[in-house]
Tab-separated table of C-alpha atoms and ligand atoms in Angstrom:
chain	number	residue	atom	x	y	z
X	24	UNK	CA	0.000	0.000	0.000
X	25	UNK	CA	1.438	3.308	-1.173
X	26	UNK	CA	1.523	5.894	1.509
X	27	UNK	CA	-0.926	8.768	1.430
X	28	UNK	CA	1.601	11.600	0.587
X	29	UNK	CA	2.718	9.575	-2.684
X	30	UNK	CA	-0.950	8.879	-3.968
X	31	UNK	CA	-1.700	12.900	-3.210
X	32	UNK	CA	1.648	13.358	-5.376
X	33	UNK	CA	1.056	11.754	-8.235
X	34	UNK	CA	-3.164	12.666	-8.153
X	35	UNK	CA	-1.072	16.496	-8.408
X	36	UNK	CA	1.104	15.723	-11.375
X	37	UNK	CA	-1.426	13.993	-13.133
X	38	UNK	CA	-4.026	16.934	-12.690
X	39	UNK	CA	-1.022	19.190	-13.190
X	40	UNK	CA	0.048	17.398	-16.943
X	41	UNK	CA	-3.382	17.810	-17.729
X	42	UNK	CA	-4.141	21.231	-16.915
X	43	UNK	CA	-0.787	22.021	-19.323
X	44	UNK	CA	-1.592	19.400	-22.295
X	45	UNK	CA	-4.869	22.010	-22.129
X	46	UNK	CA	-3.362	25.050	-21.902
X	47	UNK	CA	-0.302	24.311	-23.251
X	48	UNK	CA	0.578	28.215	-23.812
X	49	UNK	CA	0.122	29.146	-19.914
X	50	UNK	CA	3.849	28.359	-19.885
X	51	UNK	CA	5.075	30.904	-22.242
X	52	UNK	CA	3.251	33.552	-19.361
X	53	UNK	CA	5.928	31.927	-17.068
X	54	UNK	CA	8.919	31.740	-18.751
X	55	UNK	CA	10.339	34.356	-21.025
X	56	UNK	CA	10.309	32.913	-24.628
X	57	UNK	CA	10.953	34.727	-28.135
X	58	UNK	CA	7.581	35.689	-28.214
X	59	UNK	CA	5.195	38.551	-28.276
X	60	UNK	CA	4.583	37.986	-24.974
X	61	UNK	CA	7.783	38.692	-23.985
X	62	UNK	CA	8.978	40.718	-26.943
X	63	UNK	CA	7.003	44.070	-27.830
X	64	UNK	CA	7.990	47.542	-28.665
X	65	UNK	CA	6.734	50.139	-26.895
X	66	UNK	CA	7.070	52.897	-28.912
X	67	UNK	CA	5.377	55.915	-26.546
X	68	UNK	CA	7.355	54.345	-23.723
X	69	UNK	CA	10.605	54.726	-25.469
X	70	UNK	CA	9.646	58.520	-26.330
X	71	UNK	CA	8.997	58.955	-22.740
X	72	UNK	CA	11.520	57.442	-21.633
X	73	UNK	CA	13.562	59.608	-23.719
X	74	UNK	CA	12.312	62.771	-23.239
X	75	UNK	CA	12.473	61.902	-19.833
X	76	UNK	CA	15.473	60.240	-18.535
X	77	UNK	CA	17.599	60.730	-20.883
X	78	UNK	CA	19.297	64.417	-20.106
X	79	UNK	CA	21.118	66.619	-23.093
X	80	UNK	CA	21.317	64.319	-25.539
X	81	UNK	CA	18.752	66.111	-27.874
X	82	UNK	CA	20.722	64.480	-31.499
X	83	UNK	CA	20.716	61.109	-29.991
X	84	UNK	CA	17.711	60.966	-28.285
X	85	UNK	CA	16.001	62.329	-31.981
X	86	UNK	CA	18.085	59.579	-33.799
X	87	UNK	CA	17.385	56.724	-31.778
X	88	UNK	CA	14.108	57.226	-31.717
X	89	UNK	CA	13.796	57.473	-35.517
X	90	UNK	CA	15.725	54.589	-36.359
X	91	UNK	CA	14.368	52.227	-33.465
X	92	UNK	CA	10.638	53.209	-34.645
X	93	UNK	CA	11.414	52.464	-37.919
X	94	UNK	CA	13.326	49.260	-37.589
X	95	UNK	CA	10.294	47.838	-34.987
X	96	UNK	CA	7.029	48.364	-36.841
X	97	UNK	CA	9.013	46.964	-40.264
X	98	UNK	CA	8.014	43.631	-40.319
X	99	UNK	CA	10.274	42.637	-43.078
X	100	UNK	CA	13.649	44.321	-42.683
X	101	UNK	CA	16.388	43.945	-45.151
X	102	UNK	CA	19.124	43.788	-42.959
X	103	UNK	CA	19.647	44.397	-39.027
X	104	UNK	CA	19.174	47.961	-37.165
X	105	UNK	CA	22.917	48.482	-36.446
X	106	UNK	CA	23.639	51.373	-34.200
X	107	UNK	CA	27.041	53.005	-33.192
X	108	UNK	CA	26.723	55.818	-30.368
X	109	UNK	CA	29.741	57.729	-29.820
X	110	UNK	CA	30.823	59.957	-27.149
X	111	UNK	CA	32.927	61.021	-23.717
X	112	UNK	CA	32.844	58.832	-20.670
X	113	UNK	CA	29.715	58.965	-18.621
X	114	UNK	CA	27.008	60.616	-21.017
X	115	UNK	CA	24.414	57.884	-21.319
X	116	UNK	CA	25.539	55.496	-24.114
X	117	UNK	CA	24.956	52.222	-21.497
X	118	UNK	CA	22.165	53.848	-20.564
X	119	UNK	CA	20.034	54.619	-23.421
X	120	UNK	CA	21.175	51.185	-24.632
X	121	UNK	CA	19.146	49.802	-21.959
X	122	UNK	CA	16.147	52.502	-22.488
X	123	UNK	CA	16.001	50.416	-25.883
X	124	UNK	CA	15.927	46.920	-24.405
X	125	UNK	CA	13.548	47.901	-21.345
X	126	UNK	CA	10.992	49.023	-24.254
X	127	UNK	CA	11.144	45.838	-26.504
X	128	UNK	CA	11.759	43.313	-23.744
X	129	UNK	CA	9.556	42.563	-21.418
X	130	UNK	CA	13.522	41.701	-18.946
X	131	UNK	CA	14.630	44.526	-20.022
X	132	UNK	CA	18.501	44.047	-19.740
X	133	UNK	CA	17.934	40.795	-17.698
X	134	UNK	CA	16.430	38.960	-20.914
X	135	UNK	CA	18.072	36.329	-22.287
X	136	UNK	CA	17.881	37.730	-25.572
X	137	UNK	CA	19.927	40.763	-24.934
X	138	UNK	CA	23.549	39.751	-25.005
X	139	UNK	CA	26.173	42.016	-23.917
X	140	UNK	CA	30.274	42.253	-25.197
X	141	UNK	CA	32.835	44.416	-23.280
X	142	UNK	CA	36.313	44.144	-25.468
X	143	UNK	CA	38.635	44.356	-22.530
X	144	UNK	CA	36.214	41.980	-20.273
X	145	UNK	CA	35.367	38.987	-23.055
X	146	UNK	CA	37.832	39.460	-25.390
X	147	UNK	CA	41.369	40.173	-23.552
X	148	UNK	CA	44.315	38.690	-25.624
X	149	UNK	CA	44.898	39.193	-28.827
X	150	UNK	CA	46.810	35.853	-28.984
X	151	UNK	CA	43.523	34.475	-28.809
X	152	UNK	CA	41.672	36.274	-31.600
X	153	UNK	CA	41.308	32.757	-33.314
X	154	UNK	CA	39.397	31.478	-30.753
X	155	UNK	CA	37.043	34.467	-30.326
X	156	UNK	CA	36.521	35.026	-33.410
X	157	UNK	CA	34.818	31.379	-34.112
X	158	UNK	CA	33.198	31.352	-30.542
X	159	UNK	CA	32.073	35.003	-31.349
X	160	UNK	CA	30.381	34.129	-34.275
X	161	UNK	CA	28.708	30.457	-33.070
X	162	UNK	CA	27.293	32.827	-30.210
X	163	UNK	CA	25.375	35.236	-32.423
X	164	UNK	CA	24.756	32.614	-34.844
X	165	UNK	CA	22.869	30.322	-31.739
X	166	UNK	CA	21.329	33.121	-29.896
X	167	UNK	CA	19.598	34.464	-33.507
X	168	UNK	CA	18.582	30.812	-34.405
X	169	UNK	CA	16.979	30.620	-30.931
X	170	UNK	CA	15.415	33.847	-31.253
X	171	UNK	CA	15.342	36.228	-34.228
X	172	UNK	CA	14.811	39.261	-32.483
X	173	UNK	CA	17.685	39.571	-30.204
X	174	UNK	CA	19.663	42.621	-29.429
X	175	UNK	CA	24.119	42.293	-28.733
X	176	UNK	CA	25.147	45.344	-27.268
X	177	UNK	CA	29.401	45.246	-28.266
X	178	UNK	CA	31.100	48.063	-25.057
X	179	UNK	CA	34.219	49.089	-25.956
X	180	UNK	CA	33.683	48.695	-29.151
X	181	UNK	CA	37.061	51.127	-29.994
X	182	UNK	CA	39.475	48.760	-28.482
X	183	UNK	CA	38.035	45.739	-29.863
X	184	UNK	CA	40.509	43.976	-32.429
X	185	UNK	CA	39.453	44.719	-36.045
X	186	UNK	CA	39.514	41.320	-37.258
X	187	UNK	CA	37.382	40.841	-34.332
X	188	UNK	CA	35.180	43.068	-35.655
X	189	UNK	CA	34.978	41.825	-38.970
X	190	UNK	CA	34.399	38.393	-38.101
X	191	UNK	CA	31.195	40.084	-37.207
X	192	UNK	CA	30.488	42.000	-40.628
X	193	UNK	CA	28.415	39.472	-42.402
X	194	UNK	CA	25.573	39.046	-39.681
X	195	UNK	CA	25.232	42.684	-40.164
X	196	UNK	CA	25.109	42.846	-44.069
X	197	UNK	CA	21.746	42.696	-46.671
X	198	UNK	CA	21.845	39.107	-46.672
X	199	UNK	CA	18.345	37.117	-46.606
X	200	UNK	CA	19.744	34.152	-44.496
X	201	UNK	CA	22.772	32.740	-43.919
X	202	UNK	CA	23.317	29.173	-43.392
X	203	UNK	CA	20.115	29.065	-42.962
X	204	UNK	CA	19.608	32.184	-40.316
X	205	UNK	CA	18.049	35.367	-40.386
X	206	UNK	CA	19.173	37.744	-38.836
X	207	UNK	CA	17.564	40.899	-40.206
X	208	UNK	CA	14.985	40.947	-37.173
X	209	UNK	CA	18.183	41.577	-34.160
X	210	UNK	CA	19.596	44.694	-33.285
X	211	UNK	CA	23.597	45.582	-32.936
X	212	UNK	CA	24.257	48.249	-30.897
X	213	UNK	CA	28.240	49.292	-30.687
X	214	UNK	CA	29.278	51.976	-28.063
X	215	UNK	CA	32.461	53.474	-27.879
X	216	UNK	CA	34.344	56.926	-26.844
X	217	UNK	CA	36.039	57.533	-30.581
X	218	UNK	CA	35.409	60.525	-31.542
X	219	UNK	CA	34.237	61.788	-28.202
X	220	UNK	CA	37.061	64.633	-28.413
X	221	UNK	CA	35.862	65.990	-31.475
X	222	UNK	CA	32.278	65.922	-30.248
X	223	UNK	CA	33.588	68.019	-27.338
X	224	UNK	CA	35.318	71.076	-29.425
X	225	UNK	CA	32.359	70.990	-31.474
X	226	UNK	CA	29.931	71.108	-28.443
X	227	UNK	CA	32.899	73.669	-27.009
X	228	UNK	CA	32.688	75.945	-29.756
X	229	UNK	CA	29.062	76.477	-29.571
X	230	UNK	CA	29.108	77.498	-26.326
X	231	UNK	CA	32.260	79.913	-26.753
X	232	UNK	CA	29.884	81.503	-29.588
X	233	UNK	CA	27.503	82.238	-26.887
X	234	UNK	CA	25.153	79.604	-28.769
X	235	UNK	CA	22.535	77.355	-27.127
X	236	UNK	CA	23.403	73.742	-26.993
X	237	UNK	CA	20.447	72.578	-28.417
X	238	UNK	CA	21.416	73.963	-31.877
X	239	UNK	CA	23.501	72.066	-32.546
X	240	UNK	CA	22.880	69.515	-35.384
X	241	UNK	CA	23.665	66.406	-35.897
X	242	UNK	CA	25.216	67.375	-39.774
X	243	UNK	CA	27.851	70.038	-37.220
X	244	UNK	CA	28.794	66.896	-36.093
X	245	UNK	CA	29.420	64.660	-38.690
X	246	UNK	CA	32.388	65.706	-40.359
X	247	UNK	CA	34.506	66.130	-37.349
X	248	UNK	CA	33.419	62.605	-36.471
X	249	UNK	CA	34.357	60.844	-39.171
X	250	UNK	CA	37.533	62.653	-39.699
X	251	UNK	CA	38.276	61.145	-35.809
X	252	UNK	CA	36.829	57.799	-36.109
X	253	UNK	CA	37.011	56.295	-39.413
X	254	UNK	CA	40.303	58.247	-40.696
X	255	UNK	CA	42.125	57.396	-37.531
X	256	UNK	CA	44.366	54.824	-37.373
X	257	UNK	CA	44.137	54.476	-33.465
X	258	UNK	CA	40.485	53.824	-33.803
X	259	UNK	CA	39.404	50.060	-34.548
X	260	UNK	CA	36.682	51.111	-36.824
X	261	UNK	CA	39.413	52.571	-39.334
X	262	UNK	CA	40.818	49.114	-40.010
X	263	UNK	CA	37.895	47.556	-41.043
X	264	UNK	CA	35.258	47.667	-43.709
X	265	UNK	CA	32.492	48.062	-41.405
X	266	UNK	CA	32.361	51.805	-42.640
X	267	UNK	CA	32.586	52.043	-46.759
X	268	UNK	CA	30.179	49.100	-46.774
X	269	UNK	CA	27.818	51.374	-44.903
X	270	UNK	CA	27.185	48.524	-42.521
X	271	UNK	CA	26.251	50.733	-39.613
X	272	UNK	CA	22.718	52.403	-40.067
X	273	UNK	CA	23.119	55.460	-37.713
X	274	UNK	CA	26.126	56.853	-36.183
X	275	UNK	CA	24.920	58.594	-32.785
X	276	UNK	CA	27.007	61.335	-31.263
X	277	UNK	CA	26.518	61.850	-27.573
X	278	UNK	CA	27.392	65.231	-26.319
X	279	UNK	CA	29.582	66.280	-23.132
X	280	UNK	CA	27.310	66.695	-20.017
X	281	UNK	CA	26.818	70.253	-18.451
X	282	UNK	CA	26.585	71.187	-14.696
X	283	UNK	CA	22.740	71.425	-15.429
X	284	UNK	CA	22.905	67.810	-16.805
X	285	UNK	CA	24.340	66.699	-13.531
X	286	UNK	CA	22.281	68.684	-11.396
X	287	UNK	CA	19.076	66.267	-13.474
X	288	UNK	CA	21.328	63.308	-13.159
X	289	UNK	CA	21.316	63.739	-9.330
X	290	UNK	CA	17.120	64.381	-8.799
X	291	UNK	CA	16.991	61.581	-10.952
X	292	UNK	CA	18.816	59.100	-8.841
X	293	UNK	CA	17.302	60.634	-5.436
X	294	UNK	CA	14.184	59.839	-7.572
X	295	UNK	CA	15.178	56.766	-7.990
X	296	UNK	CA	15.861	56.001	-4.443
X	297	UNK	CA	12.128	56.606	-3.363
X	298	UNK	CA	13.736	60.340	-1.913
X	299	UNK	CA	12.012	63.454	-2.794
X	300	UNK	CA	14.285	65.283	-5.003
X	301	UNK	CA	16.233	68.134	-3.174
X	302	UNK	CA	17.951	70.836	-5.392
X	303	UNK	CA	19.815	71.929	-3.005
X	304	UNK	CA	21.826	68.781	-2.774
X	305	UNK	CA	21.814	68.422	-6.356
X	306	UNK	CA	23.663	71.541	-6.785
X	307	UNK	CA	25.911	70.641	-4.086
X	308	UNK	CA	26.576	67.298	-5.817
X	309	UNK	CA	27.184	69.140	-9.288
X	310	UNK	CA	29.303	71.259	-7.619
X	311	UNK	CA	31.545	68.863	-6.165
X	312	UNK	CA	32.250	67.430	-9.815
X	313	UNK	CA	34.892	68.361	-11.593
X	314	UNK	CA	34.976	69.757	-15.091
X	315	UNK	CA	37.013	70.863	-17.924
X	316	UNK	CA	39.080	72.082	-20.256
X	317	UNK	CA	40.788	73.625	-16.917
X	318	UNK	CA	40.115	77.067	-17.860
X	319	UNK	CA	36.303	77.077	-19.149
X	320	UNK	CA	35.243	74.594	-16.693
X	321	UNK	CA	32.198	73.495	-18.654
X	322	UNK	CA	31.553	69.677	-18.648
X	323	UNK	CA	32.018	66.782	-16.240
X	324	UNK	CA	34.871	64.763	-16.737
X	325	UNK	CA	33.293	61.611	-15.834
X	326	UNK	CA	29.774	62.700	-17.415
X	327	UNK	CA	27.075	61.382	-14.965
X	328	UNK	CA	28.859	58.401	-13.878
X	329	UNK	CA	29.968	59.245	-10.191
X	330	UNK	CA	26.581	61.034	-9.202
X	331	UNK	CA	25.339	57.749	-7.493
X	332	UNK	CA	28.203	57.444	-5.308
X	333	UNK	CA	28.468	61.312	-4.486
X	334	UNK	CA	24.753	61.099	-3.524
X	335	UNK	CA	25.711	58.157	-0.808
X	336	UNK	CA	28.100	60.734	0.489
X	337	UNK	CA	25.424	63.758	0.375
X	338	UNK	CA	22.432	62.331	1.875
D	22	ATP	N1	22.597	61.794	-20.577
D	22	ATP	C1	22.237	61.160	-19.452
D	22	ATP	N2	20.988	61.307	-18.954
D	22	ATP	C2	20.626	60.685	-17.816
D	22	ATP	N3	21.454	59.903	-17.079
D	22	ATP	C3	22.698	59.728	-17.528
D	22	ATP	C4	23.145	60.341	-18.726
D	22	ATP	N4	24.421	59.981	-18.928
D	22	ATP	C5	24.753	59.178	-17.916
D	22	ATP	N5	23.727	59.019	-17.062
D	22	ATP	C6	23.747	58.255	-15.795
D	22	ATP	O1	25.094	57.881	-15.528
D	22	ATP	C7	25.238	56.465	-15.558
D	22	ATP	C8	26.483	56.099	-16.339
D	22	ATP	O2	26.304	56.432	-17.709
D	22	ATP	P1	26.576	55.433	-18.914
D	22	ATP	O3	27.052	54.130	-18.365
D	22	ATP	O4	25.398	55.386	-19.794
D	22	ATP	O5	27.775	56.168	-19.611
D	22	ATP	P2	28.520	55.779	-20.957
D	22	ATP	O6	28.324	56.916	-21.908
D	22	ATP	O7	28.111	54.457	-21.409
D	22	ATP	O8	30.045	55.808	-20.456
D	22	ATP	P3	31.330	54.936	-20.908
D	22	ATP	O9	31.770	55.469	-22.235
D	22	ATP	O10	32.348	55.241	-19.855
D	22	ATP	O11	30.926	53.507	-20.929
D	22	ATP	C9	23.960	55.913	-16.199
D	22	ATP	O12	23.601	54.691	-15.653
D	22	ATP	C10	22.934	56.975	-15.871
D	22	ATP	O13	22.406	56.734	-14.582
């Protein structure tokens, strides 16, 4: 005779098999799957989000929104959205990256379809290029076969090895399938600080001219850019063909981050703690960061990145 607990066991998993062999989709509601469920863009939520997290970046903020909108409600793209945002340390690359996941995944960052590189973290000898290069390329190849609509965000992309880089060129070119995989539905995202300097004197010039920031357009930018980025021979991108094959869809320029920028950036993270936001330790945390070029004193060296632990120290 089988012992009460065992025949109230197996009564459960039999009810329980049958209740899923009848609603065999209540799993997908469970766990995250490439589905719509799971996968949906929200395209007011990433203009909110935008417009309101995202502090003095008025060119990317405009581009990203463009080219994200467009690439989502295109149901039959011809090749993947590939997106390269440039700019100084600290002015919301990372972050606007993940405004972009939290509005098509349902994980945000934490899904399992968002898959993020960092050169110096995943890819640290160049003795072992070989090696990376082929597990680079089985990675995107089995994270796009298991679900086409997945996002790689590549950090650091300006010190990753060219050849590393163009072992990645063909998932990103107009091709229908290869070996069998599509992979016009993902999204690349590369972030890097080349061209950050020029972005800067550009940024610095409108301001010496007495001009408002938000002027500036993205076409002031472009030239300088390239001329830092693709034509130098300290910058990855320049050794590879990523560039004349017009591979990348939008280059993004992020702009240097003003004491009125940091000032947000510290509300914001009070906000974020649950705390109501108090300007008067904002300005006391903007004014504790330090900014350059030495004489002008106009934008934070480290962008926004050290307001969370300044705040520990301020309230
Ligand atoms: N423009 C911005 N608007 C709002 N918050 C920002 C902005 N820039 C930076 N932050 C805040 O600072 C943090 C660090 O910024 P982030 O990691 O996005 O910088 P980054 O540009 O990627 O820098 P790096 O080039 O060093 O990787 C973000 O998590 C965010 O909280």
């Amino acid at each position: 005779i089988e012992p009460i607990s065992t025949t109230i066991a197996v009564g459960m998993a039999a009810a329980l098999t049958g209740f899923l062999a009848s609603y065999p989709n209540i799993l997908y509601y469970f766990h995250e799957c490439c589905r719509p469920e799971w996968i949906s863009f929200n395209k007011t939520g990433l203009k909110t989000d935008l417009d309101s997290k995202l502090f003095g970046q008025h060119i990317a903020s405009r581009i990203i929104l463009k080219a994200v909108n467009g690439f989502m409600s295109n149901d039959n793209p011809k090749k993947p959205l590939v997106l390269s945002l440039h700019g100084w340390t600290g002015t919301g690359k990372n972050f606007v990256s993940k405004l972009i996941a939290e509005n098509i995944y349902k994980e945000g960052m934490d899904s399992s379809f968002v898959h993020v590189f960092t050169s110096t973290l995943h890819f640290p000898h160049p003795s072992q290029n070989a090696t990376y290069k082929s597990q680079l390329q089985q990675w995107i190849k089995g994270n796009v076969t298991n679900c086409e609509r997945s996002m790689f965000i590549f950090d650091e992309m300006d010190k990753m090895h060219p050849g590393l880089i163009d072992s990645i060129k063909p998932y990103l070119d107009y091709y229908d399938k290869l070996d069998g995989v599509s992979y016009r539905k993902s999204i690349f995202i590369f972030l890097s600080n080349a061209g950050g300097e020029s972005i800067i004197q550009k940024t610095l010039d409108f301001w010496k001219g007495g001009r408002d920031r938000e002027e500036i357009e993205l076409r002031d930018l472009e030239v300088s850019l390239s001329l830092s980025v693709f034509n130098n021979n300290q910058s990855g991108f320049f050794h590879t063909s990523l560039i004349d094959k017009n591979l990348v869809d939008f280059f993004v320029p992020f702009l240097p981050l003003e004491y009125q920028h940091i000032v947000q950036c510290a509300k914001a993270e009070m906000k974020a703690r649950g705390l109501e936001p108090d300007p008067d330790v904002a300005d006391m945390v903007a004014r504790d960061v330090v900014y350059f070029p030495k004489l002008e004193r106009v934008f934070s060296v480290k962008g926004c990145k050290t307001i969370e632990s300044k705040l520990d120290y301020y309230t």
